[in-house]
Structure formats: C-alpha cells, structure tokens
Coordinates of C-alpha atoms in Angstrom, one line a residue:
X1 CA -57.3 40.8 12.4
X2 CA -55.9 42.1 16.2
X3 CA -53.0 40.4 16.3
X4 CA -51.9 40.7 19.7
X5 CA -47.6 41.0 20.5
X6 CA -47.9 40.2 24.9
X7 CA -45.8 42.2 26.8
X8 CA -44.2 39.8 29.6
X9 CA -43.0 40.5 33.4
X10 CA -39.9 38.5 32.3
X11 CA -39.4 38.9 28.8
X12 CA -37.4 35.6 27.1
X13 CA -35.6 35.4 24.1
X14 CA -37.1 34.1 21.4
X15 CA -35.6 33.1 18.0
X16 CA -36.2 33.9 14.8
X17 CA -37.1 30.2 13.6
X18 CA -37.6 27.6 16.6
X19 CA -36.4 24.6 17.5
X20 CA -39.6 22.9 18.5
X21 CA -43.1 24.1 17.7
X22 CA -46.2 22.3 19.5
X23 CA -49.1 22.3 18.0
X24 CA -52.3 21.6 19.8
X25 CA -56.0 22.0 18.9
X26 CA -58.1 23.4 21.9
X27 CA -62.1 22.7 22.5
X28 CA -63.6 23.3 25.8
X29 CA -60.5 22.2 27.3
X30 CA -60.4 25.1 30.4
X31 CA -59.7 22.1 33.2
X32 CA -56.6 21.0 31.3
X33 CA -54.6 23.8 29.5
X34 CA -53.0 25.3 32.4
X35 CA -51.4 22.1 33.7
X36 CA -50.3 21.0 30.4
X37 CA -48.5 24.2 30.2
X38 CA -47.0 24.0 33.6
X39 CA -45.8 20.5 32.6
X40 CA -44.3 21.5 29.0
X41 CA -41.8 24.0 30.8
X42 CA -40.8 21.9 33.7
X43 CA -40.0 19.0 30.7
X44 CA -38.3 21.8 28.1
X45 CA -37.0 24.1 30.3
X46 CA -33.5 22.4 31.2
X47 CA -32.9 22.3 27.6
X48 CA -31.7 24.9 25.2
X49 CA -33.6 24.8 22.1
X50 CA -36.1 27.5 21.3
X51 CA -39.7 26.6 21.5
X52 CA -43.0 27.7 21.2
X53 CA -46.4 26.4 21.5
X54 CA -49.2 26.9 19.1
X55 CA -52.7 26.4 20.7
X56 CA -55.6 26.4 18.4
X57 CA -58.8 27.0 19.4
X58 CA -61.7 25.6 17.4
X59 CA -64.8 27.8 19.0
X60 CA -64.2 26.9 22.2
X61 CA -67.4 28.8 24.7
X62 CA -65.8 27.9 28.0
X63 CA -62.8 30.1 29.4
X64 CA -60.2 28.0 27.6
X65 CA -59.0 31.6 25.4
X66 CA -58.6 34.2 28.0
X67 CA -57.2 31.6 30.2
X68 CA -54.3 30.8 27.5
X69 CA -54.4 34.7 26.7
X70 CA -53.3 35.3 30.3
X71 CA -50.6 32.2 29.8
X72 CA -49.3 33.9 26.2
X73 CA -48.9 37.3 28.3
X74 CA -46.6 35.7 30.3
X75 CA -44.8 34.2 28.1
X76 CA -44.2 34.9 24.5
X77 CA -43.1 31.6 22.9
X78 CA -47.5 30.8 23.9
X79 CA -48.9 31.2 21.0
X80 CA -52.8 31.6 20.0
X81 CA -55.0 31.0 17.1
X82 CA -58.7 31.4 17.5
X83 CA -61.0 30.3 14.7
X84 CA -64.4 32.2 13.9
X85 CA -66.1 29.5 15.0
X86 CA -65.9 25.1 15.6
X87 CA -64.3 24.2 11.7
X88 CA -63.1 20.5 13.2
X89 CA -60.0 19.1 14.6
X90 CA -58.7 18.5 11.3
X91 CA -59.4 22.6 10.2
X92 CA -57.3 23.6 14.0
X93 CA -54.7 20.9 13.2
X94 CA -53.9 22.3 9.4
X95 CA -54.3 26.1 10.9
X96 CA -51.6 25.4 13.9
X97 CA -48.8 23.8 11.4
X98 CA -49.5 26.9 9.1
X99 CA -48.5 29.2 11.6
X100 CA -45.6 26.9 13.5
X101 CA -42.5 28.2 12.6
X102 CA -40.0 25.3 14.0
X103 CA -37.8 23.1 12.6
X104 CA -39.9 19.8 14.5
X105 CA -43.5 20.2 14.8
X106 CA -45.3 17.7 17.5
X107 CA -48.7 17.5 17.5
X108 CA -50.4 16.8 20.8
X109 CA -53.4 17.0 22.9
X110 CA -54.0 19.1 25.7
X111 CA -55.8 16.8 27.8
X112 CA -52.4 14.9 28.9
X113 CA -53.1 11.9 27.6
X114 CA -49.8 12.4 25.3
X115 CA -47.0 12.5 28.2
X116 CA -45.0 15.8 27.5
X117 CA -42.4 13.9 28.9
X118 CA -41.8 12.0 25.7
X119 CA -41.5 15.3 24.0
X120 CA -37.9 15.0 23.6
X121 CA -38.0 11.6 22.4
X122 CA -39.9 12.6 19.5
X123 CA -37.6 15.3 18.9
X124 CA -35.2 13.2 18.6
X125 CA -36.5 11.0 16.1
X126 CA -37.3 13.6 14.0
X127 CA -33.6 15.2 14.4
X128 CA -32.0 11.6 13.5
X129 CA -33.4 12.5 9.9
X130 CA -36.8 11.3 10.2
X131 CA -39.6 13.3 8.6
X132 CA -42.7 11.7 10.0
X133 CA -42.8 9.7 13.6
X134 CA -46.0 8.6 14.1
X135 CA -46.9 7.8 17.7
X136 CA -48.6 4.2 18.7
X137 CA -50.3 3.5 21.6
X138 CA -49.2 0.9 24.0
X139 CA -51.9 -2.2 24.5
X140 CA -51.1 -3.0 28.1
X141 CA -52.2 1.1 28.6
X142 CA -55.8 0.4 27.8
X143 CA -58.7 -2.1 28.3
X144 CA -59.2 -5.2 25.7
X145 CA -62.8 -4.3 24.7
X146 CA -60.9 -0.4 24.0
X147 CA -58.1 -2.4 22.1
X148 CA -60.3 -4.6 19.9
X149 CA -62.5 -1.7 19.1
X150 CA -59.6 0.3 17.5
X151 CA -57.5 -2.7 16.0
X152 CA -61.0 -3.0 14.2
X153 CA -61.5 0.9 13.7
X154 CA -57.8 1.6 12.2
X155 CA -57.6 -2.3 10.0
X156 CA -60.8 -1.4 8.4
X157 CA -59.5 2.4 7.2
X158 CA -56.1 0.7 6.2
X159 CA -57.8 -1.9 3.9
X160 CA -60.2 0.7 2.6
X161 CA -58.1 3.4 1.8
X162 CA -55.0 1.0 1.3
X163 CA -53.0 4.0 3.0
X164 CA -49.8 2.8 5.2
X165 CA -51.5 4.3 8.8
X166 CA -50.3 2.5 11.6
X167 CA -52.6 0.7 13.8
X168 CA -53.3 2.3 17.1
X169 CA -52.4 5.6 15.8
X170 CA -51.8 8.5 18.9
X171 CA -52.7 12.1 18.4
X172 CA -49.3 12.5 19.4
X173 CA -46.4 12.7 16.2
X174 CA -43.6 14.5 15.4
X175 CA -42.6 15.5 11.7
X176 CA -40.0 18.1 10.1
X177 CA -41.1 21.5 8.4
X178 CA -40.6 19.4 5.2
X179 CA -42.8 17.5 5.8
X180 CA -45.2 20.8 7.0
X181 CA -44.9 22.7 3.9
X182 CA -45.8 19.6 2.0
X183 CA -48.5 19.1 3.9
X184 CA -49.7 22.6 3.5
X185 CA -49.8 21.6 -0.5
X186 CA -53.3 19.7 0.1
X187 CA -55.8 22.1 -0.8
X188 CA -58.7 19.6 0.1
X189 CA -61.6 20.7 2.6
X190 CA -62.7 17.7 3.7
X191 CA -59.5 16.6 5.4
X192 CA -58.7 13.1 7.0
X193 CA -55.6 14.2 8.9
X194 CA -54.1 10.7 9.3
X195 CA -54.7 10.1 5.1
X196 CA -53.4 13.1 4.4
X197 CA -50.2 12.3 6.7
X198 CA -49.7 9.0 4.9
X199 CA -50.4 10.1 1.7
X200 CA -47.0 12.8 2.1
X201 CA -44.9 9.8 1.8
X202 CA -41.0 10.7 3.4
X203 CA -38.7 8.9 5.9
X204 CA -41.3 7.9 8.7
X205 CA -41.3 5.7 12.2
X206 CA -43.0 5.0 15.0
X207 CA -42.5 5.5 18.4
X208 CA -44.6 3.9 21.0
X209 CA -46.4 6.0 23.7
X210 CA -48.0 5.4 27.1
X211 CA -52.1 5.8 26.8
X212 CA -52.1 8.1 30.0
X213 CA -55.7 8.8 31.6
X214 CA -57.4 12.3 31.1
X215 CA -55.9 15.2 33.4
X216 CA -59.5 16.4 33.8
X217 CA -63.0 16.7 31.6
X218 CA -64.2 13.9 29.1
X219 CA -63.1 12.7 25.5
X220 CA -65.2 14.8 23.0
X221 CA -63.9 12.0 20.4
X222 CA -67.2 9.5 21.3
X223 CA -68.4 6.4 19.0
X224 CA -70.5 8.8 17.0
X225 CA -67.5 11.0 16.0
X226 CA -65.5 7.9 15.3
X227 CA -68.2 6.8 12.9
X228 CA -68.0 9.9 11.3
X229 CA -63.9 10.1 11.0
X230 CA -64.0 6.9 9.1
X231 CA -66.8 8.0 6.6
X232 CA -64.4 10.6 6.0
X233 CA -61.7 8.5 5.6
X234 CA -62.9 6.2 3.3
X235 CA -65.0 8.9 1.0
X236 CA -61.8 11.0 0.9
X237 CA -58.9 8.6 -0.1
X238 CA -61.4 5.8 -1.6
X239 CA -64.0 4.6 -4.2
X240 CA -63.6 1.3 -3.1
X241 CA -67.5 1.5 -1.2
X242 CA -68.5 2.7 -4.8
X243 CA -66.6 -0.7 -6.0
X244 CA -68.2 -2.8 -3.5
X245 CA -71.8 -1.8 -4.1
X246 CA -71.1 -2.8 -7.8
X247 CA -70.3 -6.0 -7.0
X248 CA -73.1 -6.2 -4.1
X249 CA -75.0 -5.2 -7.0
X250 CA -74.1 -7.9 -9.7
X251 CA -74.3 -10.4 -7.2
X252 CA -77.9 -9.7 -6.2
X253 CA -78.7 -9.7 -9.9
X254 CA -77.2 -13.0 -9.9
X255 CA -79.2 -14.5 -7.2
X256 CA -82.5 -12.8 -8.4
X257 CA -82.0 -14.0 -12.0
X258 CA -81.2 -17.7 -10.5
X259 CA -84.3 -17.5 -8.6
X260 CA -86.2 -16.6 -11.0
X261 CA -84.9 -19.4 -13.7
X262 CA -85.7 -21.9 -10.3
X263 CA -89.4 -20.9 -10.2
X264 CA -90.0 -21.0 -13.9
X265 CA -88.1 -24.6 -13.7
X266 CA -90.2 -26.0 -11.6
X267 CA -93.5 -24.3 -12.8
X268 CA -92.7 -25.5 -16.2
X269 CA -91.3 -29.3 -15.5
X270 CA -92.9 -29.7 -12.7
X271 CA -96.3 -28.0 -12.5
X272 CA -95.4 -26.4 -8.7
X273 CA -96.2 -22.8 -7.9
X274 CA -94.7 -20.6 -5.4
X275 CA -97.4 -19.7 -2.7
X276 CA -97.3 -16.5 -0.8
X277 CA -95.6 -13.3 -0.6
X278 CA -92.8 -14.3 1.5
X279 CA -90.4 -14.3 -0.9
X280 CA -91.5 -12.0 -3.3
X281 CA -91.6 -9.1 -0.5
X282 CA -88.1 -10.3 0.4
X283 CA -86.7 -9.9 -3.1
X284 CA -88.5 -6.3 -3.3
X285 CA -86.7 -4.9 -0.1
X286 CA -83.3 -6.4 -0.5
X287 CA -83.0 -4.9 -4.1
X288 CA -84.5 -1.6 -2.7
X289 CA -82.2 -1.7 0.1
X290 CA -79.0 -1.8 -2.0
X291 CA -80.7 0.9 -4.4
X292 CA -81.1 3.0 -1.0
X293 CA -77.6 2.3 -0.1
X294 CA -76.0 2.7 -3.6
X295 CA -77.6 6.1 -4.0
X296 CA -76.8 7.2 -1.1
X297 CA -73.2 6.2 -1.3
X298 CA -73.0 7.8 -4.9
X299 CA -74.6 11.1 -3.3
X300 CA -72.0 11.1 -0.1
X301 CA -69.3 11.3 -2.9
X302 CA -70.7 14.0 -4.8
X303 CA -71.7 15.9 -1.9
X304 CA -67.7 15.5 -1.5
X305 CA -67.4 17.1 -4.8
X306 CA -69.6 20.1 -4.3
X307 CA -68.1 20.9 -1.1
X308 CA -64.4 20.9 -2.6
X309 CA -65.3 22.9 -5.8
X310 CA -66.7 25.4 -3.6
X311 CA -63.0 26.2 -3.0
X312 CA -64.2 27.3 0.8
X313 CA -61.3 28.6 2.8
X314 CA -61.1 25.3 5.5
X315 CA -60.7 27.9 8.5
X316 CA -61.0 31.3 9.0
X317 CA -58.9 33.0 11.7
X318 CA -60.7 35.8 14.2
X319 CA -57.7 36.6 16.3
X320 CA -54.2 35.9 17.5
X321 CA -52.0 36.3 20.7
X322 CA -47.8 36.5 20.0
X323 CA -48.6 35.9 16.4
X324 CA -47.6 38.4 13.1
X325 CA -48.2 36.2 10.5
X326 CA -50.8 37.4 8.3
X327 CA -50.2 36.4 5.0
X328 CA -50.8 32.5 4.9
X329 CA -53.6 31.5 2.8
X330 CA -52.5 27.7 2.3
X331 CA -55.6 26.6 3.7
X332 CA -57.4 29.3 5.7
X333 CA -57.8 33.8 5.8
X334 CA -57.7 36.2 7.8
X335 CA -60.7 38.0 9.2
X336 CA -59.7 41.8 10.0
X337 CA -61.2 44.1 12.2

C-alpha cells in the first residue's frame, strides 16, 4: 500500500492520540465534501482539542478522492481510506473506526444532513462518561408520510431482532474508543451496523438532532436499499422469520386438515360433494407458497452461513492519504503495491 504522509503550506500540530476523530463514509459525494470540510473547521477551530477526520471512500467514480486528496494536503489531521472497490456503508463505517485514533469517534455523513454544529454536543456526551450517544431525529424536521415510514421501518427491526435501537435512529453518533475496540471484536461480514452497536451493550444515550436537507446531490439510501438493510437486520441478529414460518406452517396444516375433516363430514353424513376446482387450486398454491417462502428463508440463512465461514476480509484497503497504519487486520487488509 502507498500510504501517502501530505506535506502542508501550513503545517499544524497534530497529536499523538486525538481528541475527536470523525468518521465519515464517502460515495459519489464530490458536490458535498468540500463544504462539509469548510464547515467542520469553522465549528472546531475555536477549540483546542486535537482532531482529525477519517473519510472513507467506498469506490467512489466521481472526483470525490482527489478532491479530498487535495483537502488532506492541506491539512494533515484529513485523513483518507480508499477501498478496492464499493464493500457497503457498513464495510467504510467498520474500516474508518479501525483507523480513528481519538478518544470520541462521531460518525457522520457528508451530505450535511448531520449539522457539524452539534459536533460538540456529542462530544460532550461522550466526555460526561457515556460510551454510546445515539443520535435521533427530530419529527417536526421531516414530512408525516417520511415519519410513519421509518417509525414503521425501525419498530419492525426492534421487535424482530428484540435489539434496544432507538427509533428514528441518525447516521450521526458519538461513542468512546471503548466502545471502538469492542466493536472491532465482531468478526461478522455481513454487518448491520445499528445491531452490531446495540448488541456492544455500555453506558448509552440519545441526543436529538435536527433532520437538515441535503447540501447538494441525492440520497443513495432509496426504498430498495432500505428493504435490503432490514433483510440484513433481521437474518443477522434473528431466527425469529425461521420461527414464524413454523408456526405459518402448523397453522396452515391446521386449516388444511380441518378442511379436509369438513368435506369428508359432509360427504359422509350428508351425501354433498364439493364441486369445482376453486378450492382445491386454492389449497395447492397457498401450501406451495409457504413452501416457496420457507425455503427460501431457510436458504437466505445459510447463504448467511457460507458467506461468514468464508472468513472473507469485509474490506480491503487500496490506498491512504496522512495515514501509517498498516497493521490492522480486525476486519479488513492491506493491498500493497
């Protein structure tokens, strides 16, 4: 691996171990990066802790690396991780806290919709002894059909999983490098970053945060994606679905074996016959259905199974700007050159 040191016009100090490490995940995000930069020093720069910023960049194709390349020549607390290629938000998210160095980490996104302004509070939180502050979003920040949709989203994971995740969940959070290193302890591939947060366990809060609108571009996180996110979810912390098509299962042999003593009642007491296919084609493709469904549940889990055995590396780093670490294999390698 290149791992460039930058060489600055006006070099600043920078500590051994930092204050403040922000860790955000970049993909195709060219139209925001710059300003959320410019915004981050104007809100950290009257203070005196030592910070740095860990962008990720999951296979962005846009000019979203040389443009934070020039930013982390100019200033060495930018930091850069690009991945080989687009592993997932979760795969950026577990490679940024494995190279943060700082005694808070706050995740964020880049897009602005997490004020940096409300940096500090989460600081704070997290310096008042807390190891986990999740951050909630505010319902008068977003539209009713928006707010109904996640309620529904984020109460379905929690009574699925049965994992403590707040509802309305933000990207944005802050937790301690306790809380990191245990983090980095979960060798898992498939990761649900939320699960994974909750399953740590530690001192945690909330903190409520301000939904702000996009600085620029659109949300790559569409219904589609969300859909996906929660399969993952549930398939990673659960076998409840595997518990539920039992018992979807047992009652459909219920009502089938009912049925069928009803037919053979009345054909044997009272001489009537049940004409037509109607029902019998009905019978046929609701048991086939909940054989389709059931073995295609069953084969989502072990498709879990035979991806995590693999024992895969969940990212693989191609390059790095201000960074010397080299020796972290918690969860991803190296690639040298």
């Amino acid at each position: 691996m290149s791992a460039r040191t930058a060489t600055t016009v006006k070099p600043v100090a920078i500590a051994d171990q930092f204050d403040l490490s922000l860790i955000v995940c970049l993909y195709f995000e060219e139209e925001c990066v710059e300003e959320f930069v410019r915004q981050v020093q104007s809100e950290l720069k009257s203070t005196a802790m030592h910070w740095e910023i860990i962008f990720v960049d999951d296979g962005s194709r846009d000019r979203t690396v040389p443009i934070v390349s020039e930013l982390a020549v100019k200033d060495p607390r930018i930091k850069l991780v690009v991945l080989s290629r687009n592993y997932g938000k979760e795969a950026a998210i577990t490679a940024g806290i494995a190279y943060a160095t700082g005694k808070v980490m706050i995740l964020m996104d880049p897009d602005l919709q997490d004020p940096p302004d409300r940096i500090l509070d989460f600081y704070s939180e997290c310096m008042e002894g807390h190891d986990l502050v999740w951050g909630v979003r505010q319902q008068q920040s977003r539209g009713l059909i928006e707010q109904l949709f996640s309620a529904l989203f984020w109460k379905t994971l929690r009574g699925m999983t049965g994992l403590p995740i707040p509802i309305d969940v933000a990207v944005m959070r802050s937790f301690s490098k306790r809380f990191a290193d245990a983090f980095l302890l979960f060798p898992e591939s498939c990761r649900f970053i939320e699960g994974v947060f909750a399953s740590i366990g530690f001192d945690t809060t909330t903190l409520e945060v301000e939904n702000r609108p996009r600085f620029a571009g659109k949300s790559k996180f569409n219904f589609s994606k969300r859909i996906s996110l929660a399969a993952k979810a549930i398939t990673a912390f659960s076998d409840r679905p595997l518990t539920i098509t039992i018992s979807a299962g047992a009652v459909g042999l219920l009502i089938s074996l009912g049925f069928a003593i009803y037919m053979l009642c009345q054909k044997l007491f009272l001489n009537i016959g049940l004409n037509g296919w109607t029902s019998t084609i009905a019978a046929i493709v609701f048991m086939g259905s909940l054989n389709l469904i059931t073995i295609g549940l069953t084969g989502l889990y072990v498709g879990r199974v035979y991806r995590e055995v693999k024992g895969r590396p969940v990212y693989l780093v191609k390059d790095t700007w201000n960074l010397t670490k080299t020796d972290d294999m918690s969860a991803g390698g190296t690639l040298h050159e």
